[in-house]
Tab-separated table of C-alpha atoms in Angstrom:
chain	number	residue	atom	x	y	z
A	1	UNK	CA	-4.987	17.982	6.223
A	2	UNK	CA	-7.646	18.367	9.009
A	3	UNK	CA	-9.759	16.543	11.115
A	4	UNK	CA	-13.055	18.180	10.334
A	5	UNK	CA	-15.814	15.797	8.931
A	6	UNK	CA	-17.675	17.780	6.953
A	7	UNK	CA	-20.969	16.504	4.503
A	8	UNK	CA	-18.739	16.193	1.298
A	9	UNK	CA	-16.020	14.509	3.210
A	10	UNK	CA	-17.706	11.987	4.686
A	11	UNK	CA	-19.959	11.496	1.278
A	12	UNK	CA	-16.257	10.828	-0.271
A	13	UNK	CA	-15.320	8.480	2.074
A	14	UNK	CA	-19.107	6.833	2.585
A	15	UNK	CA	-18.758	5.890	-0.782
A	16	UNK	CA	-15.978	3.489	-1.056
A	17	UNK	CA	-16.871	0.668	1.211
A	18	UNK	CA	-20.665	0.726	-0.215
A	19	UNK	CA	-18.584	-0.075	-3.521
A	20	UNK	CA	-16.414	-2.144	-1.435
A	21	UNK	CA	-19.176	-4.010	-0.414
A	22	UNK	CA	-20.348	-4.958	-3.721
A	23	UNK	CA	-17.272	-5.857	-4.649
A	24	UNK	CA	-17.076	-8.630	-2.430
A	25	UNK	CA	-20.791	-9.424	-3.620
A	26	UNK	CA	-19.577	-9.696	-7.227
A	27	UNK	CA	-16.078	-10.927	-6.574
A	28	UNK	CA	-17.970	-13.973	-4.642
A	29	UNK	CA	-20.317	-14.648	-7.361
A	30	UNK	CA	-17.753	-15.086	-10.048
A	31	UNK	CA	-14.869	-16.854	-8.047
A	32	UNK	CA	-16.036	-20.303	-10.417
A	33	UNK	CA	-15.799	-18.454	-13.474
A	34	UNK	CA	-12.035	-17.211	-13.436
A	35	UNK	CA	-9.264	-17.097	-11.112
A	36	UNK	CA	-8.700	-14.845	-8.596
A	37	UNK	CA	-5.475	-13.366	-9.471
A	38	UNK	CA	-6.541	-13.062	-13.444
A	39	UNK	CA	-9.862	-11.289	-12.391
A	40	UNK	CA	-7.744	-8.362	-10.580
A	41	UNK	CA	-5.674	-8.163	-13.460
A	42	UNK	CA	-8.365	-7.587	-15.729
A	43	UNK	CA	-10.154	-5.378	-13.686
A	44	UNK	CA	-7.145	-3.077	-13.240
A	45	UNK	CA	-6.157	-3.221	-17.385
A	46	UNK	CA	-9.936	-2.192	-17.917
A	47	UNK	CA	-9.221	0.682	-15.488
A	48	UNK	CA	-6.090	1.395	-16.859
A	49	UNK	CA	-7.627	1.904	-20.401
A	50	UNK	CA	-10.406	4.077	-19.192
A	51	UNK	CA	-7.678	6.446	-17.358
A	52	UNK	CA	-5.249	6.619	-20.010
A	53	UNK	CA	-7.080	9.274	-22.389
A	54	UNK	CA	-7.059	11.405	-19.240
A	55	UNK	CA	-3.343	11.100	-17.793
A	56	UNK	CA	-1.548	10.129	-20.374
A	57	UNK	CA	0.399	13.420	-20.162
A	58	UNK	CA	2.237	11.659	-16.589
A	59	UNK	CA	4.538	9.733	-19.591
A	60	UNK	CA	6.008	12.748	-20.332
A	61	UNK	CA	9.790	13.598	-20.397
A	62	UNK	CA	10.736	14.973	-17.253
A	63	UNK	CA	7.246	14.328	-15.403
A	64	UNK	CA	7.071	13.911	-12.014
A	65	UNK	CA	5.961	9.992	-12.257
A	66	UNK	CA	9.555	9.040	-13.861
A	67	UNK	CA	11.366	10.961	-10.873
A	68	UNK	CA	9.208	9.161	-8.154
A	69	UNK	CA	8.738	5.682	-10.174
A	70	UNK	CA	9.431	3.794	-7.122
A	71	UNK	CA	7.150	5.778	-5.195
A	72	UNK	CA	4.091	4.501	-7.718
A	73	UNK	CA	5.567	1.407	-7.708
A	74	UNK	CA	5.227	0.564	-4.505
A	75	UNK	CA	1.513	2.349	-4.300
A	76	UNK	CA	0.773	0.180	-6.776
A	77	UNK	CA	2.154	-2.731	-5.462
A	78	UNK	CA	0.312	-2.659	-2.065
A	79	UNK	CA	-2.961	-0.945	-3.418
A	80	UNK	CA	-3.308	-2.358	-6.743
A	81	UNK	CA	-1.521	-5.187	-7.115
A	82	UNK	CA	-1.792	-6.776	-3.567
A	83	UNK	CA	-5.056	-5.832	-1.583
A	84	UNK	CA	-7.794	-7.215	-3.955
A	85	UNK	CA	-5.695	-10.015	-4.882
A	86	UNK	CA	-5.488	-11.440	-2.356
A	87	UNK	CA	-9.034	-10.675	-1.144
A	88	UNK	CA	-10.230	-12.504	-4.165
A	89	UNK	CA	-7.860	-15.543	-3.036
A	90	UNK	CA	-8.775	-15.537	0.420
A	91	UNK	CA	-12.576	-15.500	-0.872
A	92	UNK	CA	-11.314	-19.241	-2.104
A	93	UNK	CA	-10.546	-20.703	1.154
A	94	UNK	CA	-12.461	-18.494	3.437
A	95	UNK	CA	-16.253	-17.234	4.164
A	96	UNK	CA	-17.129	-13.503	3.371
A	97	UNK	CA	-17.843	-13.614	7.036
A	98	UNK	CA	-14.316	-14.258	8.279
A	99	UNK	CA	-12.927	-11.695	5.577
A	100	UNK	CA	-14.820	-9.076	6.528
A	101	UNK	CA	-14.386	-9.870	10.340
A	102	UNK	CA	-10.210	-9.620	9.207
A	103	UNK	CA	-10.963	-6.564	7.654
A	104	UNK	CA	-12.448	-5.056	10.258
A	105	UNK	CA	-9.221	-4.544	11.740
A	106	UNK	CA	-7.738	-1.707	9.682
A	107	UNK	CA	-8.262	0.810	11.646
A	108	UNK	CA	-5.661	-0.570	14.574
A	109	UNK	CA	-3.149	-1.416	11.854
A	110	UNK	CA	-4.004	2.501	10.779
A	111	UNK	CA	-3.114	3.378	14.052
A	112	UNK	CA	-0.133	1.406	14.533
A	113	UNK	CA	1.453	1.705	11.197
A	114	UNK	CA	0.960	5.856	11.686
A	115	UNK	CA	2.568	5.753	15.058
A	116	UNK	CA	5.482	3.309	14.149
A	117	UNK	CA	6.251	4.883	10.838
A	118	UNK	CA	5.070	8.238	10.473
A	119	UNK	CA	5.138	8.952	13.879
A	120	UNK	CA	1.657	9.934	14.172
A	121	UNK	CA	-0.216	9.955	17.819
A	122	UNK	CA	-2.641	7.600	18.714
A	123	UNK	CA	-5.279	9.647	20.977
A	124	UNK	CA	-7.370	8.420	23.605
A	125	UNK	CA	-10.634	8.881	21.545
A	126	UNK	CA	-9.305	7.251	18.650
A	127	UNK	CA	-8.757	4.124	20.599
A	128	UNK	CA	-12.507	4.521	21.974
A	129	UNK	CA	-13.492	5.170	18.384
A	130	UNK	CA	-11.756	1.869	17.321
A	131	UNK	CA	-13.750	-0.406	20.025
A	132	UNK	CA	-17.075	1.176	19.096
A	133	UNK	CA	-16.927	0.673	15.665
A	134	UNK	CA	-15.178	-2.585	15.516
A	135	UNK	CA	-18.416	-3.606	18.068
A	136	UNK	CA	-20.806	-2.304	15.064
A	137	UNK	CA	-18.740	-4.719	13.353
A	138	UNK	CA	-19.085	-7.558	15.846
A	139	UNK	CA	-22.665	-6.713	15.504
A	140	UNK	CA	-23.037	-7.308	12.325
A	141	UNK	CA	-20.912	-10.680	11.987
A	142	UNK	CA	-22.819	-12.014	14.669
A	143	UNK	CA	-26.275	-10.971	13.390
A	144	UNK	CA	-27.181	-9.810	16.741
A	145	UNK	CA	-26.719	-12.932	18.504
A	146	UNK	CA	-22.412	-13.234	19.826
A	147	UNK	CA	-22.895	-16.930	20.343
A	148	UNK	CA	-22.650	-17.024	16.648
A	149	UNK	CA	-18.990	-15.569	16.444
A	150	UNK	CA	-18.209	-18.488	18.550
A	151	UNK	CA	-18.408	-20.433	15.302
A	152	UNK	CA	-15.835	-18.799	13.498
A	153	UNK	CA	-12.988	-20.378	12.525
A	154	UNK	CA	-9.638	-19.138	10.971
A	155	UNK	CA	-8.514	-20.740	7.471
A	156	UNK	CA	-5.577	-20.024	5.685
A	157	UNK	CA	-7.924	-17.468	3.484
A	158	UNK	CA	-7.701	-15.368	6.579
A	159	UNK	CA	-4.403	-14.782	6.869
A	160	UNK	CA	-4.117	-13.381	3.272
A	161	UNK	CA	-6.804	-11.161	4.230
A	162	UNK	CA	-4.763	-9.805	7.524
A	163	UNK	CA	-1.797	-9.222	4.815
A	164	UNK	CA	-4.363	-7.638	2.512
A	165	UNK	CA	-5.748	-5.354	5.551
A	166	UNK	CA	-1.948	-4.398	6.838
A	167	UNK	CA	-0.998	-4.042	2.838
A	168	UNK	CA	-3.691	-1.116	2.485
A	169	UNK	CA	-3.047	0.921	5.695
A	170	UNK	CA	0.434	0.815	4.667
A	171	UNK	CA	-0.916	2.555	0.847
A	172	UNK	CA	-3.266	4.830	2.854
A	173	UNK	CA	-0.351	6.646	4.687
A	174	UNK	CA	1.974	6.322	1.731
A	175	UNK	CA	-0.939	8.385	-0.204
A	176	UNK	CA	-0.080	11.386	2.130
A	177	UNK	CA	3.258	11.874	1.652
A	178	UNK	CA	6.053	12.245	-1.508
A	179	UNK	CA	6.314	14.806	-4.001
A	180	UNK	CA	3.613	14.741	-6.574
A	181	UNK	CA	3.621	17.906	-7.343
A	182	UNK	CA	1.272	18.710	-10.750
A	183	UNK	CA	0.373	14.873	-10.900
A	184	UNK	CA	-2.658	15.500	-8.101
A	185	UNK	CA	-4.066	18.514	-10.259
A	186	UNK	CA	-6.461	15.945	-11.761
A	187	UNK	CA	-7.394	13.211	-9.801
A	188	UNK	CA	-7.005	10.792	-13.186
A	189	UNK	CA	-2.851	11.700	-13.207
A	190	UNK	CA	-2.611	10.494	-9.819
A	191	UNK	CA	-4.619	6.981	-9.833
A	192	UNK	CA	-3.042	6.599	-13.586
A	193	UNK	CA	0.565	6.911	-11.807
A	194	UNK	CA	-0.322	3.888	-9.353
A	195	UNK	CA	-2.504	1.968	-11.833
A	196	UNK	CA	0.857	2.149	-14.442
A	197	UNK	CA	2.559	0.195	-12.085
A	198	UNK	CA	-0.504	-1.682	-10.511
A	199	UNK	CA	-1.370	-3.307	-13.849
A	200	UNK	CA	2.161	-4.676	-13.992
A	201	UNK	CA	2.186	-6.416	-10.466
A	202	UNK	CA	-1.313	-7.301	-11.127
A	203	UNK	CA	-0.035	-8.961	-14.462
A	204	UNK	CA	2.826	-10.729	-12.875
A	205	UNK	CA	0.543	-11.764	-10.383
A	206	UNK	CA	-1.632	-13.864	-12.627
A	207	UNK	CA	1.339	-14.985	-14.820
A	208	UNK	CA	2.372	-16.781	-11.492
A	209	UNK	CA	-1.390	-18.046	-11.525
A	210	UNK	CA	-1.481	-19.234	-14.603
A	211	UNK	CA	2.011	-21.044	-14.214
A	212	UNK	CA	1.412	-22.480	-10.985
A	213	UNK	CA	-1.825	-23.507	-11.449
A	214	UNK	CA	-4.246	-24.750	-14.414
A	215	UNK	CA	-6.924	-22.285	-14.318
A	216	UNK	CA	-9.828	-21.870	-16.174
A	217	UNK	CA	-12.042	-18.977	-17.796
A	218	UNK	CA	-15.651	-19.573	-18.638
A	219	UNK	CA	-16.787	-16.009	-20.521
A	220	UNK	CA	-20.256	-15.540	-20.563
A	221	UNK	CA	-22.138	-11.921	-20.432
A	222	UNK	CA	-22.108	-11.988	-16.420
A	223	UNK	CA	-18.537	-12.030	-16.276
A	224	UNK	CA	-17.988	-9.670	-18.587
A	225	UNK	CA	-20.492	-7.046	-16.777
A	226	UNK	CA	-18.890	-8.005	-13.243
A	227	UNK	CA	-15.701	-7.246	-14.596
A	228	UNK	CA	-16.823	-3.761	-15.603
A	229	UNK	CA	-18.027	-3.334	-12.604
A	230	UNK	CA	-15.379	-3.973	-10.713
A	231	UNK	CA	-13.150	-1.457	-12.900
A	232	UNK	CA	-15.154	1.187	-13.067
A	233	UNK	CA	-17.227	1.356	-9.134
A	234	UNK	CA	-14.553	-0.642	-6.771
A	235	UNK	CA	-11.180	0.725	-8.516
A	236	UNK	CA	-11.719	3.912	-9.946
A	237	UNK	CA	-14.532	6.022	-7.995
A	238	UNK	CA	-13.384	4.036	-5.019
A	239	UNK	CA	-10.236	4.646	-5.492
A	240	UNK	CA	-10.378	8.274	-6.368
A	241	UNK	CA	-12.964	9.039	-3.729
A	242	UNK	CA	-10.467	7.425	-0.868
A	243	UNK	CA	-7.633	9.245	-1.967
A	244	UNK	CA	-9.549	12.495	-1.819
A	245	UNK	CA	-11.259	11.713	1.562
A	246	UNK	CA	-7.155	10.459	3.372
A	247	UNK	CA	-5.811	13.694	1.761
A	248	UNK	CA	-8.547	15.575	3.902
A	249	UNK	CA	-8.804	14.181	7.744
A	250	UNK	CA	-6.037	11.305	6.952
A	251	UNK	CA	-5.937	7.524	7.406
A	252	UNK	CA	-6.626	7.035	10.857
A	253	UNK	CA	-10.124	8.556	10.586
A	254	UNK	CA	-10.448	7.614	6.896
A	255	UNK	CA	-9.871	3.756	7.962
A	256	UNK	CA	-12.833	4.168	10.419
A	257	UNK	CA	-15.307	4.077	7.158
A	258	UNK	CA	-13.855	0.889	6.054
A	259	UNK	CA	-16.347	-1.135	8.809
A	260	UNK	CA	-19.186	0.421	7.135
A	261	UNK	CA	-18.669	-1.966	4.347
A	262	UNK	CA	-20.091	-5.318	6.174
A	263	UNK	CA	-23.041	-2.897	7.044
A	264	UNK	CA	-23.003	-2.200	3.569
A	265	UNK	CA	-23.020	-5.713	2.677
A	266	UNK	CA	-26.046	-7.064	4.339
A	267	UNK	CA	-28.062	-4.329	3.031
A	268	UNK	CA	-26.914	-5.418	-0.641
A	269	UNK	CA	-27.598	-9.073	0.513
A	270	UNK	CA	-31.458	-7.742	1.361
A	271	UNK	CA	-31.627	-5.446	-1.394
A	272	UNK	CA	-30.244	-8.112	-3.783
A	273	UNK	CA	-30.482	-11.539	-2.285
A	274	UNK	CA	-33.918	-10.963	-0.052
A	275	UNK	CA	-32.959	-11.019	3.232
A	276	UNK	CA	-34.647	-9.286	5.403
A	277	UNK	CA	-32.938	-6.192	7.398
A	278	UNK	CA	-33.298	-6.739	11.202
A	279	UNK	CA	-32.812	-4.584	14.128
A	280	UNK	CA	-29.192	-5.022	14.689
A	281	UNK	CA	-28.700	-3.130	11.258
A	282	UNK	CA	-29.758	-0.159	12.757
A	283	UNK	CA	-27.829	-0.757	15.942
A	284	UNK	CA	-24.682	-1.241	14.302
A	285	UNK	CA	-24.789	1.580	11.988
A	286	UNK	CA	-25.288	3.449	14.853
A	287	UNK	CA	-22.298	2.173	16.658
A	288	UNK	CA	-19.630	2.154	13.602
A	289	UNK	CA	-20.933	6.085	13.016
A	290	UNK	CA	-20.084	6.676	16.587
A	291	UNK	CA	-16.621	5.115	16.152
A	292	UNK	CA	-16.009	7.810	13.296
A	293	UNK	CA	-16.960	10.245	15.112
A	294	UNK	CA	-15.096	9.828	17.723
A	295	UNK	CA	-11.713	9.088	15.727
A	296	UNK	CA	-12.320	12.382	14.635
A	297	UNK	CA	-12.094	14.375	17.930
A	298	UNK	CA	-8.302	15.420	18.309
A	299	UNK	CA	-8.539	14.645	22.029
């Protein structure tokens, strides 16, 4: 690992919060037409289906993934099975506003899961790269105007997205150590080693649902094309790309590029939806790239 951003490291870790982004876009627009834990399970058996052809070899006797099965359990558990779970529930109760405002806080849970548990340093610049970009953040949430955060207001949809946000820093620093030996020679071993287990937790997960509760599915071609989506760009590029960019320069910086995704959001909302991009865009991209940047120094 090193600390160097270099043009293919940050394209690898540019491109999971613009896929982020849309998946909030998506998982939004479909929260009427199934429920939220039965959508992540589906999206994660579609992704399991597409990965299987390429790593079905991990099943093996003697493989590495049946001597470190609790090691991909527990990735999948808190990376699969958790995170967009319970984003997709929080989506319920809250506004994409407040979840993205919660979300903005991974990097400090980054930085103090690292230090706590894998007794990683927490520089000086890091912290200054933390208040920068979270203020891109700000920025954005407020649409220029901080009288507007003033409105906010914390639901219980929130707090599952705090879980969600401590849940994935956790499976970021997990990602960089254990023995994995052969099973990161292809990139589709790997994720199909957390997604085995992920599919499971996801599964149980809407099993609850569906006991629990009385939900509904209405199928119609949207959902079904949301659904690939949300295999295919959010899970597995995402997914592969973030796992290749923490392996390089680690979480800490790597968590920095999460607050690009509300950025990433309102331009999909005025590519998509019409709005119309405004100055503060440009402001705030500026100040969450500084944040990054700054993360990155080792000083």
């Amino acid at each position: 690992m090193n600390h160097k951003l270099t043009p293919s490291i940050i394209a690898l870790l540019v491109v999971p919060p613009l896929l982020w982004a849309g998946n909030a876009v998506v998982g939004r627009m479909v929260n009427d037409l199934l429920p939220p834990a039965t959508l992540n399970f589906f999206r994660w058996l579609i992704a399991f289906c597409i990965l299987l052809p390429a790593g079905f070899r991990i099943y093996r006797r003697g493989s590495l993934f049946w001597q470190n099965w609790r090691r991909y359990a527990v990735l999948g558990l808190l990376g699969v099975g958790m995170y967009n779970a319970l984003q997709y529930l929080a989506l319920r109760s809250s506004t994409p506003i407040n979840v993205t405002l919660v979300a903005a806080s991974m990097p400090v849970w980054m930085l103090l899961i690292g230090r706590l548990f894998f007794s990683a340093p927490i520089s000086r610049s890091a912290v200054m790269g933390v208040l920068v970009s979270i203020t891109g953040v700000l920025l954005v949430l407020s649409r220029g105007d901080p009288a507007h955060l003033m409105t906010l207001r914390l639901v219980p949809g929130d707090l599952l997205m705090l879980v969600a946000a401590i849940a994935w820093s956790l499976y970021s620093w997990l990602l960089m150590h254990g023995n994995d030996g052969d099973l990161r020679d292809h990139w589709a071993t790997f994720l199909l080693a957390q997604v085995s287990f992920g599919v499971l937790w996801s599964g149980l997960f809407a099993l609850a649902e569906w006991t629990l509760t009385t939900p509904v599915i209405h199928w119609n071609l949207a959902l079904v094309a949301a659904l690939v989506f949300v295999a295919v760009g959010p899970a597995l590029i995402a997914f592969r790309c973030w796992g290749a960019g923490v392996q390089q320069v680690g979480p800490n910086i790597a968590a920095f590029f999460s607050n690009l995704t509300p950025l990433f959001a309102a331009l999909l909302s005025a590519l998509f939806l019409g709005d119309t991009p405004q100055l503060f865009h440009a402001a705030a991209f500026v100040l969450i790239v500084t944040g990054i940047f700054l993360s990155s120094r080792r000083h």
